[in-house]
Short mmCIF file of C-alpha atoms in Angstrom, two decimals:
data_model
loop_
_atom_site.label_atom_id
_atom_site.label_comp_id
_atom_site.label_asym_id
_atom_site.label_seq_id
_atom_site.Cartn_x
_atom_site.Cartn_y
_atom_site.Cartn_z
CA UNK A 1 101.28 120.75 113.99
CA UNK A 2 100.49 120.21 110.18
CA UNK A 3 96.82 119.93 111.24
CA UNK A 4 96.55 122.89 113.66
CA UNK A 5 98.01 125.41 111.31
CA UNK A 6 95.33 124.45 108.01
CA UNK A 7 92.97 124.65 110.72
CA UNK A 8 94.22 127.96 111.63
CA UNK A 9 94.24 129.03 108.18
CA UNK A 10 90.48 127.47 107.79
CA UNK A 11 89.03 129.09 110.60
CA UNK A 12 90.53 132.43 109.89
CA UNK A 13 88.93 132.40 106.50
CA UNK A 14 85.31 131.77 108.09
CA UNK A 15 85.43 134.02 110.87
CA UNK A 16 86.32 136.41 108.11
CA UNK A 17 82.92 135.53 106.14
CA UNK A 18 81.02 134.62 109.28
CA UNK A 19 82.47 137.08 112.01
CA UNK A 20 81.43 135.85 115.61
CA UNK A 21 83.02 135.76 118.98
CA UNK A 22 83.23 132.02 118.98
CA UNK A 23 84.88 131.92 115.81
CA UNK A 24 87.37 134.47 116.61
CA UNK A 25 88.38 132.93 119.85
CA UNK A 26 88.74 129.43 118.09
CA UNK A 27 90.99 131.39 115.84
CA UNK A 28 92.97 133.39 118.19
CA UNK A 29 93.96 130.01 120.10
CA UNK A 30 94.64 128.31 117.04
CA UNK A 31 97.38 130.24 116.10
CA UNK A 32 98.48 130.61 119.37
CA UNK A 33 98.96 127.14 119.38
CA UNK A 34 100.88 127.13 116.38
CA UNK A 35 103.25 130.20 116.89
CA UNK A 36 104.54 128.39 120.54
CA UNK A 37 105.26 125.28 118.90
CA UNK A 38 107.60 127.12 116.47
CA UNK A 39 108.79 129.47 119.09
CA UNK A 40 111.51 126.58 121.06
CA UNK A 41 112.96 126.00 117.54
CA UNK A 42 113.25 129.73 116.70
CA UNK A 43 114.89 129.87 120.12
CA UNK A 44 117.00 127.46 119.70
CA UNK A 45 118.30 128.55 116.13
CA UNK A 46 118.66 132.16 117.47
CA UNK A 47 121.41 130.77 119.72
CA UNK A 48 123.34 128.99 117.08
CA UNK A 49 123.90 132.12 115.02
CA UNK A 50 124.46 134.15 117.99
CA UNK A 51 127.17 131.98 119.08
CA UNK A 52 128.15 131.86 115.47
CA UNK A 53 128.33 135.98 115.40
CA UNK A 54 130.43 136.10 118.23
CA UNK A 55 133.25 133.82 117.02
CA UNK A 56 133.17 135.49 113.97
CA UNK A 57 133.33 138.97 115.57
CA UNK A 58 136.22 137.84 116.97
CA UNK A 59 138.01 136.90 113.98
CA UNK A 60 137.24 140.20 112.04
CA UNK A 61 138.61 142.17 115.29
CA UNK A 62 141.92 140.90 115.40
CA UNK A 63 144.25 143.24 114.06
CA UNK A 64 146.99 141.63 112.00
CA UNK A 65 150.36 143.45 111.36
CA UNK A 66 150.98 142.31 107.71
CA UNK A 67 154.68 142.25 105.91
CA UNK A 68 155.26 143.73 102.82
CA UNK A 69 157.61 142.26 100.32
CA UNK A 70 159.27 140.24 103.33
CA UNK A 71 162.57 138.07 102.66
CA UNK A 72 163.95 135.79 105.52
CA UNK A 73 167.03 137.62 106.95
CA UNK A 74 166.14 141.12 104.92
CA UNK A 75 165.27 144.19 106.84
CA UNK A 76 163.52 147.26 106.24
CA UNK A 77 160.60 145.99 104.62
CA UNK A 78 157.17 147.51 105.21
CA UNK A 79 154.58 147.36 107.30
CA UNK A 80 150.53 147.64 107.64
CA UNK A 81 147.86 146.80 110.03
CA UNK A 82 144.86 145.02 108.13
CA UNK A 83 141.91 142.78 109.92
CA UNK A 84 142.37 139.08 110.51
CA UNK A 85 139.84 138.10 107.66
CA UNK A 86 141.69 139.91 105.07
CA UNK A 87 144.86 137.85 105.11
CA UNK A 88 145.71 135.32 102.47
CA UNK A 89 147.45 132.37 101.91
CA UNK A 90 151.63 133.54 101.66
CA UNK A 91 151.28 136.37 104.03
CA UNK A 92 153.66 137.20 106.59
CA UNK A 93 152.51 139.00 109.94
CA UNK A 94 154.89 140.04 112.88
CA UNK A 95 153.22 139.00 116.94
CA UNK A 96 155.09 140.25 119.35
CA UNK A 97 154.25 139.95 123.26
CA UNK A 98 150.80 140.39 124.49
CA UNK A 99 149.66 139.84 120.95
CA UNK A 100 146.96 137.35 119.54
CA UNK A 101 147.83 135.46 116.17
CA UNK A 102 145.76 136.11 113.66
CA UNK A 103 145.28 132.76 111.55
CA UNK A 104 147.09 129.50 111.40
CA UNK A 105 150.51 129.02 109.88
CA UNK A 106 154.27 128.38 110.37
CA UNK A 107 156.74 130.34 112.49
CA UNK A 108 160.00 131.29 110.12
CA UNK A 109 161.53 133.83 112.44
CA UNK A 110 162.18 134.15 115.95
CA UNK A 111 160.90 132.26 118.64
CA UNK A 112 158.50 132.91 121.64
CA UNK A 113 156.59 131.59 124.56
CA UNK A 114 152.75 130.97 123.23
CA UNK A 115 149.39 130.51 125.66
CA UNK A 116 147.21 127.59 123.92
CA UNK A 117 144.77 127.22 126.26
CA UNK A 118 141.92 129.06 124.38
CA UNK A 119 142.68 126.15 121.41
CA UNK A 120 144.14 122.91 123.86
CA UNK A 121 143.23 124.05 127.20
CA UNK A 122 146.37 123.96 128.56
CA UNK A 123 147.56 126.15 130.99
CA UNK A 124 151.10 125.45 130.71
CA UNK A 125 152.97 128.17 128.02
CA UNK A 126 154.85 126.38 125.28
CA UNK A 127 157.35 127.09 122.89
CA UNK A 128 157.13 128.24 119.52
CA UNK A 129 160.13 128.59 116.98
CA UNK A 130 160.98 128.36 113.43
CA UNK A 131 161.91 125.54 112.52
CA UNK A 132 161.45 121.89 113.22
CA UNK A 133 157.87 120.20 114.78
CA UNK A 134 157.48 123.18 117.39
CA UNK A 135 156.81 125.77 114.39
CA UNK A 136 152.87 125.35 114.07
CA UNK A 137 150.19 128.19 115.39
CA UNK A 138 146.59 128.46 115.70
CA UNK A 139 145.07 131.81 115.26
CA UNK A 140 143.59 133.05 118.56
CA UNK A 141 146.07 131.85 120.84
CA UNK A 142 148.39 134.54 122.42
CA UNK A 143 152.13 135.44 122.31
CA UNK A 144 153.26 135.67 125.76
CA UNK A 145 156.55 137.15 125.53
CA UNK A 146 159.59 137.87 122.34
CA UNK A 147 158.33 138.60 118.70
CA UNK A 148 157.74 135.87 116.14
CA UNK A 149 156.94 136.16 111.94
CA UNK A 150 154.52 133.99 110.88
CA UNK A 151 153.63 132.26 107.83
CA UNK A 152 149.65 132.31 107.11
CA UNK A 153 149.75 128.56 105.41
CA UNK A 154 145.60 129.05 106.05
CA UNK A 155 143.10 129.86 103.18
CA UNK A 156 140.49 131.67 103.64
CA UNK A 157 137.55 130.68 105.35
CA UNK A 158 139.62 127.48 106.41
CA UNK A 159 141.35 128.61 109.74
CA UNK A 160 140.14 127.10 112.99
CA UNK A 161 138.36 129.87 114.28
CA UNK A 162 136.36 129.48 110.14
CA UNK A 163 135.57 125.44 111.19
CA UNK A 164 134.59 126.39 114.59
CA UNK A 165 131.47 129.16 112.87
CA UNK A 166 131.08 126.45 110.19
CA UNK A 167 130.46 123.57 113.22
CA UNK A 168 127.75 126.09 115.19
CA UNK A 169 126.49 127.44 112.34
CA UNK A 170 125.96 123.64 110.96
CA UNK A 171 124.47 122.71 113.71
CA UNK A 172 121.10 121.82 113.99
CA UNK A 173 118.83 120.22 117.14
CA UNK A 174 118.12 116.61 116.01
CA UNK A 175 115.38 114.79 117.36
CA UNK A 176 115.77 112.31 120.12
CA UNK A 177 114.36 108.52 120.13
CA UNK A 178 111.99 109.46 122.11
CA UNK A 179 110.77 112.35 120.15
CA UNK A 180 110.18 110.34 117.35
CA UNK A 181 108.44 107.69 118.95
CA UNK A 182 106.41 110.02 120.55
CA UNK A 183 105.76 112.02 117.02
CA UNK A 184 104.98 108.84 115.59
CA UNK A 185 102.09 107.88 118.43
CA UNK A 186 100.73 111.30 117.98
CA UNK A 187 100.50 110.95 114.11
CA UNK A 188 98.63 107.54 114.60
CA UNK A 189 96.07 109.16 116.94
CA UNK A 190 96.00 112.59 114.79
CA UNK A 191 94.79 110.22 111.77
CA UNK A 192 92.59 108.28 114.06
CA UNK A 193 90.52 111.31 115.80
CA UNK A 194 90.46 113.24 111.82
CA UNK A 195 88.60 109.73 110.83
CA UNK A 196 86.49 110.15 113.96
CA UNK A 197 85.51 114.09 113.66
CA UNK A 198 84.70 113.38 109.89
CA UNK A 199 82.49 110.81 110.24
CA UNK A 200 80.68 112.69 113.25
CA UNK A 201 79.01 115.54 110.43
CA UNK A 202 76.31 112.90 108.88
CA UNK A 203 75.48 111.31 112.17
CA UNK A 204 75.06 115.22 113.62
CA UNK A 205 72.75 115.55 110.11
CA UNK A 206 71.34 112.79 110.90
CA UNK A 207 69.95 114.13 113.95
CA UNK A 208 69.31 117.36 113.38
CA UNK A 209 72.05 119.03 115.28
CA UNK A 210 74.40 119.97 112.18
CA UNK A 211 77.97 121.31 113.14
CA UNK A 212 79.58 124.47 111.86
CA UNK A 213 82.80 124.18 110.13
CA UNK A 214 84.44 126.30 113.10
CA UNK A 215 83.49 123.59 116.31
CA UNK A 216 84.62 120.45 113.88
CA UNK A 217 88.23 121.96 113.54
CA UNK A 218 88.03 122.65 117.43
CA UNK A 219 86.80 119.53 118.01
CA UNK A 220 90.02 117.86 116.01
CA UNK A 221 92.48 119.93 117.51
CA UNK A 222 91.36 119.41 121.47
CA UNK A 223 91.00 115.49 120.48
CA UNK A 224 94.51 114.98 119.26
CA UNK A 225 97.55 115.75 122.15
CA UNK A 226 98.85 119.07 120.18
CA UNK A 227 100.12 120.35 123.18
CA UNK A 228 102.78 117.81 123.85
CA UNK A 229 103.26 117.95 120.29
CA UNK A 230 104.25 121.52 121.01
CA UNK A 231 105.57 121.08 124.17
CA UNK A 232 108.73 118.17 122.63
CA UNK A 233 111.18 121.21 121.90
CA UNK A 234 110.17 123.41 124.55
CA UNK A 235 111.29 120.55 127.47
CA UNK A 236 114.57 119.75 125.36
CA UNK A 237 115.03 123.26 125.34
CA UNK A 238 115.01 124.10 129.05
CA UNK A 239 116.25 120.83 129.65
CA UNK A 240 119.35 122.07 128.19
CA UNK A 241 119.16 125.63 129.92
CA UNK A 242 119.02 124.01 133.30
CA UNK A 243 121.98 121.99 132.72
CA UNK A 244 123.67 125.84 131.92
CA UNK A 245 122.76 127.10 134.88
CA UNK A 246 124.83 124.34 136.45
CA UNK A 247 127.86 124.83 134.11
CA UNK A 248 127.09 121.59 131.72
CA UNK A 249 126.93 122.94 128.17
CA UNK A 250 124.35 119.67 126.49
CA UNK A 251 124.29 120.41 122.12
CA UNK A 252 120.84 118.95 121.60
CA UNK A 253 118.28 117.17 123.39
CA UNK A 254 119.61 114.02 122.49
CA UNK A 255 122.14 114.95 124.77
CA UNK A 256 119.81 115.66 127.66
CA UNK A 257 117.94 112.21 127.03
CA UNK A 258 121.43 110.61 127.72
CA UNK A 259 122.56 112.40 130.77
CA UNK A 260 120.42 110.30 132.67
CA UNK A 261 121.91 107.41 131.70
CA UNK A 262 125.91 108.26 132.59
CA UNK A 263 127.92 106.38 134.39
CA UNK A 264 131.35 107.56 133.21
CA UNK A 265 132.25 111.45 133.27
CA UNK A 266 135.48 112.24 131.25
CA UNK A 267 136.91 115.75 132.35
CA UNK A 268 139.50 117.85 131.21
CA UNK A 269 142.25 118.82 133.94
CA UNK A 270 142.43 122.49 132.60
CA UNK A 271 139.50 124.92 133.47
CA UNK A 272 137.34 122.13 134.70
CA UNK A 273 139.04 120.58 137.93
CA UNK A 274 142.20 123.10 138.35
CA UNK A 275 142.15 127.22 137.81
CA UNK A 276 143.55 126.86 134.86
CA UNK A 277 146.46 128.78 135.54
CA UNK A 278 149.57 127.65 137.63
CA UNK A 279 149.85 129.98 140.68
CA UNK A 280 152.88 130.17 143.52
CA UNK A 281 151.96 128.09 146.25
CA UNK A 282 154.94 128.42 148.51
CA UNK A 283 158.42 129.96 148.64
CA UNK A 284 161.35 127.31 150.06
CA UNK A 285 164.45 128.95 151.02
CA UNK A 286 167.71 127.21 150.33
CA UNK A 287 171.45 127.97 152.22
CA UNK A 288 170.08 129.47 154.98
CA UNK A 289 168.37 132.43 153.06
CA UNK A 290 166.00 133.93 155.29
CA UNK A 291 161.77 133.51 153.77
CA UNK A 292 161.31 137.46 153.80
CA UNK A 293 164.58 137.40 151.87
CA UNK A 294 163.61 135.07 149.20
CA UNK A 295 160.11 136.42 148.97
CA UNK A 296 161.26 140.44 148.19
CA UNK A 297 163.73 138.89 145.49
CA UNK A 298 160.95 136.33 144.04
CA UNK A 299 158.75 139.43 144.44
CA UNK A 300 161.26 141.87 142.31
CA UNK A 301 162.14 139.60 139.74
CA UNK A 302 158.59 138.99 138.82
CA UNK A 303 157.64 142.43 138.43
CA UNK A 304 158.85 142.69 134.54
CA UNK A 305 156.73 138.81 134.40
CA UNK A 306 153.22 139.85 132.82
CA UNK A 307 152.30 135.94 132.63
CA UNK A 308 149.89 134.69 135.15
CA UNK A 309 152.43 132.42 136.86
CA UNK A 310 154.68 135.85 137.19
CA UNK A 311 151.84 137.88 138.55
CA UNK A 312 150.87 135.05 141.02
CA UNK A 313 154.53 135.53 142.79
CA UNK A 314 153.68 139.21 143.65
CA UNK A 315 150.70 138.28 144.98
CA UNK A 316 152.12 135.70 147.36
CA UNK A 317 154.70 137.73 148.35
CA UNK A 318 152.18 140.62 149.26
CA UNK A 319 149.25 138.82 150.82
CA UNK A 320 151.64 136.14 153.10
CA UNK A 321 154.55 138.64 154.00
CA UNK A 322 153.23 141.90 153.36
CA UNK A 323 155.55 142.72 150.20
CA UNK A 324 153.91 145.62 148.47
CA UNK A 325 155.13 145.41 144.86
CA UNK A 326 156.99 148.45 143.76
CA UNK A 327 156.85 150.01 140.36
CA UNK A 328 159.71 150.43 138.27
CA UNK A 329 160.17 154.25 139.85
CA UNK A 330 160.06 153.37 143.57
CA UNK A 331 163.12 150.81 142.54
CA UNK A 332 165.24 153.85 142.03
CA UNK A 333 168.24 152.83 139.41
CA UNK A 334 166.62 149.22 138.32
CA UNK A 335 166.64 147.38 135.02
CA UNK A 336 163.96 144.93 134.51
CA UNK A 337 164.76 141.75 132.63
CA UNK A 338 161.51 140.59 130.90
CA UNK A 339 161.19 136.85 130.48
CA UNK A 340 162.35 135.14 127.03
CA UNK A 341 161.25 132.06 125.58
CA UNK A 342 165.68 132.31 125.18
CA UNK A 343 166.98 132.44 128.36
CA UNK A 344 163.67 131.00 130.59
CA UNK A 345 164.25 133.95 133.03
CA UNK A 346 163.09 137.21 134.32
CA UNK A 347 164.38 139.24 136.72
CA UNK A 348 166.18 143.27 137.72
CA UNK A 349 169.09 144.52 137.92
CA UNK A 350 169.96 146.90 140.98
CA UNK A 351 172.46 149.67 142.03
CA UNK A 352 172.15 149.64 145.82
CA UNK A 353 174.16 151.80 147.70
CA UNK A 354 176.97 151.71 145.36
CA UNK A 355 176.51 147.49 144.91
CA UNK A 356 175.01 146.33 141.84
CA UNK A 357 172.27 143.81 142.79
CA UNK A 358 171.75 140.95 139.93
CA UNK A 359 168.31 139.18 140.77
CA UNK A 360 166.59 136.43 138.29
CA UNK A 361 164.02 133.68 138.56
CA UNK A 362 162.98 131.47 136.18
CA UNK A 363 163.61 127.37 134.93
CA UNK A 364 165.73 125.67 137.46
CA UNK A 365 168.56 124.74 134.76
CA UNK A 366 168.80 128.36 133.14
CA UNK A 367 169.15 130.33 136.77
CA UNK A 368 171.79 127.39 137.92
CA UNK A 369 173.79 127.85 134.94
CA UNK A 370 173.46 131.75 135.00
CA UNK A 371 174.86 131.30 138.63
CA UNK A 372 177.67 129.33 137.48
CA UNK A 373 178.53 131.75 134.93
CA UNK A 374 179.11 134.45 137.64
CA UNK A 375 181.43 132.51 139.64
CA UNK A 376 178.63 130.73 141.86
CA UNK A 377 178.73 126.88 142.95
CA UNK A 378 176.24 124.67 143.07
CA UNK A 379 173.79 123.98 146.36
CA UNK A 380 173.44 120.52 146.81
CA UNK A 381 169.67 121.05 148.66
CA UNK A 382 168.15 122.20 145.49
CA UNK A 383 168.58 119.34 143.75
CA UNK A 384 166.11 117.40 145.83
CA UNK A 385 164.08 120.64 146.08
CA UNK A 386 162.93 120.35 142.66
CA UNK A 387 162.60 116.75 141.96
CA UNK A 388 160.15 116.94 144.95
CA UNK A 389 158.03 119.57 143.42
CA UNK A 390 158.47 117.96 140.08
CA UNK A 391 156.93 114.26 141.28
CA UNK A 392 154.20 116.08 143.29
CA UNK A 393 152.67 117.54 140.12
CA UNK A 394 154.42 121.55 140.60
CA UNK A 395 156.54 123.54 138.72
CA UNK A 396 159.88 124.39 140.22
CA UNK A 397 161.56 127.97 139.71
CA UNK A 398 164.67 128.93 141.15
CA UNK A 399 165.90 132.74 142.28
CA UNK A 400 169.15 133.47 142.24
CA UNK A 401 171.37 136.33 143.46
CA UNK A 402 174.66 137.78 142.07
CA UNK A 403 175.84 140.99 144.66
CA UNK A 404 178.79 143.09 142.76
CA UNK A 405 180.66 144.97 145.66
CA UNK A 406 184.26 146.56 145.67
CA UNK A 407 185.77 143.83 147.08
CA UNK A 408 184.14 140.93 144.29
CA UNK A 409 181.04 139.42 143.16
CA UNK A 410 179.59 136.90 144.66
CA UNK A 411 176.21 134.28 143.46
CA UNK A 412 174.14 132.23 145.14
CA UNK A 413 171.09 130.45 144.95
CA UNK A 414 168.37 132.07 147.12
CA UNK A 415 165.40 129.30 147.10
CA UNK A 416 162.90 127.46 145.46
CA UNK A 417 159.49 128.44 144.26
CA UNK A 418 156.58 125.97 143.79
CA UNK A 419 153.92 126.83 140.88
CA UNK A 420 151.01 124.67 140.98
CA UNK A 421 148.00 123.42 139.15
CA UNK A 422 145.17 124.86 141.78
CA UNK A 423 142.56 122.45 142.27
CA UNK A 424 139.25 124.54 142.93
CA UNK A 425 137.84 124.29 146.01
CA UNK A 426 135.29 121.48 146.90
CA UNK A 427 136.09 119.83 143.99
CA UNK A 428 136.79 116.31 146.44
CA UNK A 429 133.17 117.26 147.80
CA UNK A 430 131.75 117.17 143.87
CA UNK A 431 133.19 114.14 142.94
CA UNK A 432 132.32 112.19 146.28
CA UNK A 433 128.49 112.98 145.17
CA UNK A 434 128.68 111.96 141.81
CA UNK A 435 130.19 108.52 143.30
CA UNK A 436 127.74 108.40 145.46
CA UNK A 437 125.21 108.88 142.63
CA UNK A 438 126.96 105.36 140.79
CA UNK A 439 129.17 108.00 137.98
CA UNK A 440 132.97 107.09 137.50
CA UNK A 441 134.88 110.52 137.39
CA UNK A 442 138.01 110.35 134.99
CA UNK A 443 140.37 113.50 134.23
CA UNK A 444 141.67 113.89 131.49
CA UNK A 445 145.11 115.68 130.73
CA UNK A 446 148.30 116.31 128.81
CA UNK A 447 150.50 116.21 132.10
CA UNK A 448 152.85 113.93 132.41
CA UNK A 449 151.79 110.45 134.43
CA UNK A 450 153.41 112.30 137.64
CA UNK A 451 151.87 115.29 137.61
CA UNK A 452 148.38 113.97 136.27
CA UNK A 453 148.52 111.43 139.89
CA UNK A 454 149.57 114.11 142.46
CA UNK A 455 146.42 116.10 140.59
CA UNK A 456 144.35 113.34 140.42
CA UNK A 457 144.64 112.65 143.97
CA UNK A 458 144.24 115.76 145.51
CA UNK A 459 141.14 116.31 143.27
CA UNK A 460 139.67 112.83 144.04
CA UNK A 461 138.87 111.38 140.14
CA UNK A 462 138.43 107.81 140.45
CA UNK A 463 141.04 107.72 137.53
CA UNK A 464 143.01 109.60 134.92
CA UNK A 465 144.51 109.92 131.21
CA UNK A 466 148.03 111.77 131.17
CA UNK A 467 149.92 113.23 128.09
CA UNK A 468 146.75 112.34 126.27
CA UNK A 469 146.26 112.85 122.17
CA UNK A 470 142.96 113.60 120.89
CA UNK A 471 143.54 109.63 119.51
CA UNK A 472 143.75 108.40 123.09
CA UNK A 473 140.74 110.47 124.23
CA UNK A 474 138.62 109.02 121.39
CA UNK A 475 140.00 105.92 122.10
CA UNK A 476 138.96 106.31 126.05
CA UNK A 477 135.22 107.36 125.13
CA UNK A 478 134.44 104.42 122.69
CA UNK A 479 135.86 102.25 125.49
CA UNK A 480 133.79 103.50 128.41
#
């Protein structure tokens, strides 16, 4: 493009000093020429900083709660709310639930259920605490339920969310093979047409038919292929726009080149093949308990749950038994229990007609010994309940009951209910093409084995990766 922008330049000064129509129009295409083969680049470097902008937008609107003069185990120390960029390495901020952390650091008081899955992709919750090899956070995750203080052990400008800008903002669209053997042809021919066009002025002399200055540089530029030239970044550019439209995000155009050469596709389980978020899938009554009856109490004791998994209850109950959920002043005297990353339950408590109605839902061990501790026993049916659930790739939760009337309490275990990993729907169809097409479909996940097979199967991957490190995935791609 060297070539067509000097004879831009050249023909601008002459139709300047010569004015003609000819001369303008040669001009007017000329640069033309040159501002569309710089246009895919400026396109393509606008999108980089605007991606750029809006991770950094998100950092600077995060609000953190900052600690004043904090001491482990002291209270009344102060408080103030200051933006996510302004905090330093030493500082202490408080997250409590429905929160987002605000940088990276340590947890050194309290402990609380954490969602990853913006960082890992996980949709599974997991447990942070002060402490041990569970205390690590990433700013921009969010703090499900209890209240943690957090260490910022993050400099600034060095937080995740910093190396993520730093990664877009770095990156640039490198040139393919192709491109540059295609750049290099054009430069051979470029030289070989300028050698030709030169040596075409005496020979027009010669004969009497001199050339202006004006025809000789349109002459050069319709000779050599300047519109593929300018066309290279344009096609890698909506090369890479069609493969958005179908949900494939390709960095460069390298990338695009090598699409059509995969035989291997290595997914992630999270977000790609499931929902992304576990959801209730059935309710299994236990002891005789009637469904309607475990479904109002699964129903009730996830009204206080604000995580996905909690909100997912209500919404079986309502849509498969017609269970309108209630809020907390339809209830009448009721006491919700919000979940805690503690005691791994939620649930209400209930004055019914003079009875005081104990419901909770939550891990299978926590509500069995909560049962146990109000004179309950054991059902031998669960048991098998939740190992079931378990090997099929679920999540088991249990409800339990404990009814105070004037003649004693008594518990019980209501039922089962079975959270799962949603696979999205035609999924099985999707991967049956791209078999059919000659491309090995692996997923890729940090379930354990039995979960990542009952998953894998239902989705219909040729094969899978459970409880994987970023090590193994490396590991997997060099191999394939």
């Amino acid at each position: 493009m060297f070539v067509v922008e000097v004879g831009a330049v050249l023909t601008t000064a002459l139709a300047i000093k010569n004015p003609s129509v000819f001369s303008w129009v040669i001009t007017v295409w000329l640069w033309l020429t040159a501002i569309f083969a710089n246009l895919a680049e400026a396109v393509a470097e606008g999108r980089g900083k605007a991606q750029a902008e809006t991770l950094r937008r998100s950092r600077t609107e995060t609000v953190a709660r900052r600690l004043t003069d904090y001491r482990r185990g002291a209270e009344g120390f102060g408080e103030e709310e200051v933006s996510a960029a302004e905090l330093r390495l030493g500082d202490h901020v408080v997250v409590e639930a429905g929160q987002v952390i605000p940088g990276d650091g340590d947890v050194v008081e309290g402990v609380a259920s954490v969602d990853e899955s913006a960082i890992t992709g996980e949709s599974a919750p997991v447990i942070r605490e002060s402490g041990g090899d569970r205390s690590a956070v990433t700013g921009g995750t969010k703090v499900l339920s209890d209240r943690i203080v957090v260490n910022i052990t993050s400099k600034p400008g060095e937080t995740f969310i910093d190396r993520m800008i730093a990664l877009v903002e770095g990156a640039s669209r490198q040139k393919t093979p192709n491109e540059i053997a295609l750049n290099i042809l054009l430069a051979s021919l470029t030289i070989v047409f300028l050698l030709a066009v030169v040596t075409l002025q005496p020979f027009a002399v010669f004969a009497g038919a001199e050339q202006s200055v004006v025809v000789l540089v349109a002459l050069v530029v319709a000779l050599i292929p300047t519109t593929i030239g300018a066309l290279l970044s344009a096609i890698g550019i909506a090369g890479m726009d069609r493969l958005v439209q179908r949900n494939v995000l390709a960095v460069s155009g390298r990338a695009v080149e090598a699409a059509g050469d995969v035989n291997t596709l290595l997914l992630d389980k999270t977000g790609t093949i499931t929902l992304g978020n576990r959801q209730a899938a059935e309710f299994l009554p236990v002891n005789g308990t009637g469904i309607e009856r475990l479904a109002d109490a699964a129903q009730l004791s996830s009204l206080s749950d604000e995580t996905p998994e909690g909100r997912s209850i209500v919404v079986l109950a309502k849509e498969r038994y017609g269970l309108r959920a209630r809020a907390e002043g339809e209830l009448g005297r009721a006491e919700f229990v919000p979940f805690t990353a503690q005691t791994r339950m939620s649930g209400v408590d209930l004055v019914e007609e003079g009875n005081r109605r104990l419901l909770r839902k939550g891990a299978a061990a926590a509500v069995m010994n909560w049962i146990a501790e109000n004179g309950g026993s054991a059902i031998q049916e669960v048991g098998p309940i939740v190992d079931a659930i378990s090997t099929s790739g679920g999540t088991p939760l249990v409800v339990g009951e404990v009814v105070t009337r004037g003649d004693g309490t008594s518990a019980t275990v209501l039922g089962v209910i079975n959270l799962k990993d949603v696979v999205k729907s035609g999924m099985r169809e999707r991967f049956d093409e791209l078999r059919t097409m000659g491309i090995r479909t692996v997923m890729i996940t940090g379930d354990n084995p039995m979960t990542a097979r009952a998953i894998a199967e239902e989705a219909g991957v040729d094969d899978f990766l459970a409880e994987a490190t970023p090590e193994d995935k490396m590991a997997l791609i060099r191999r394939e």
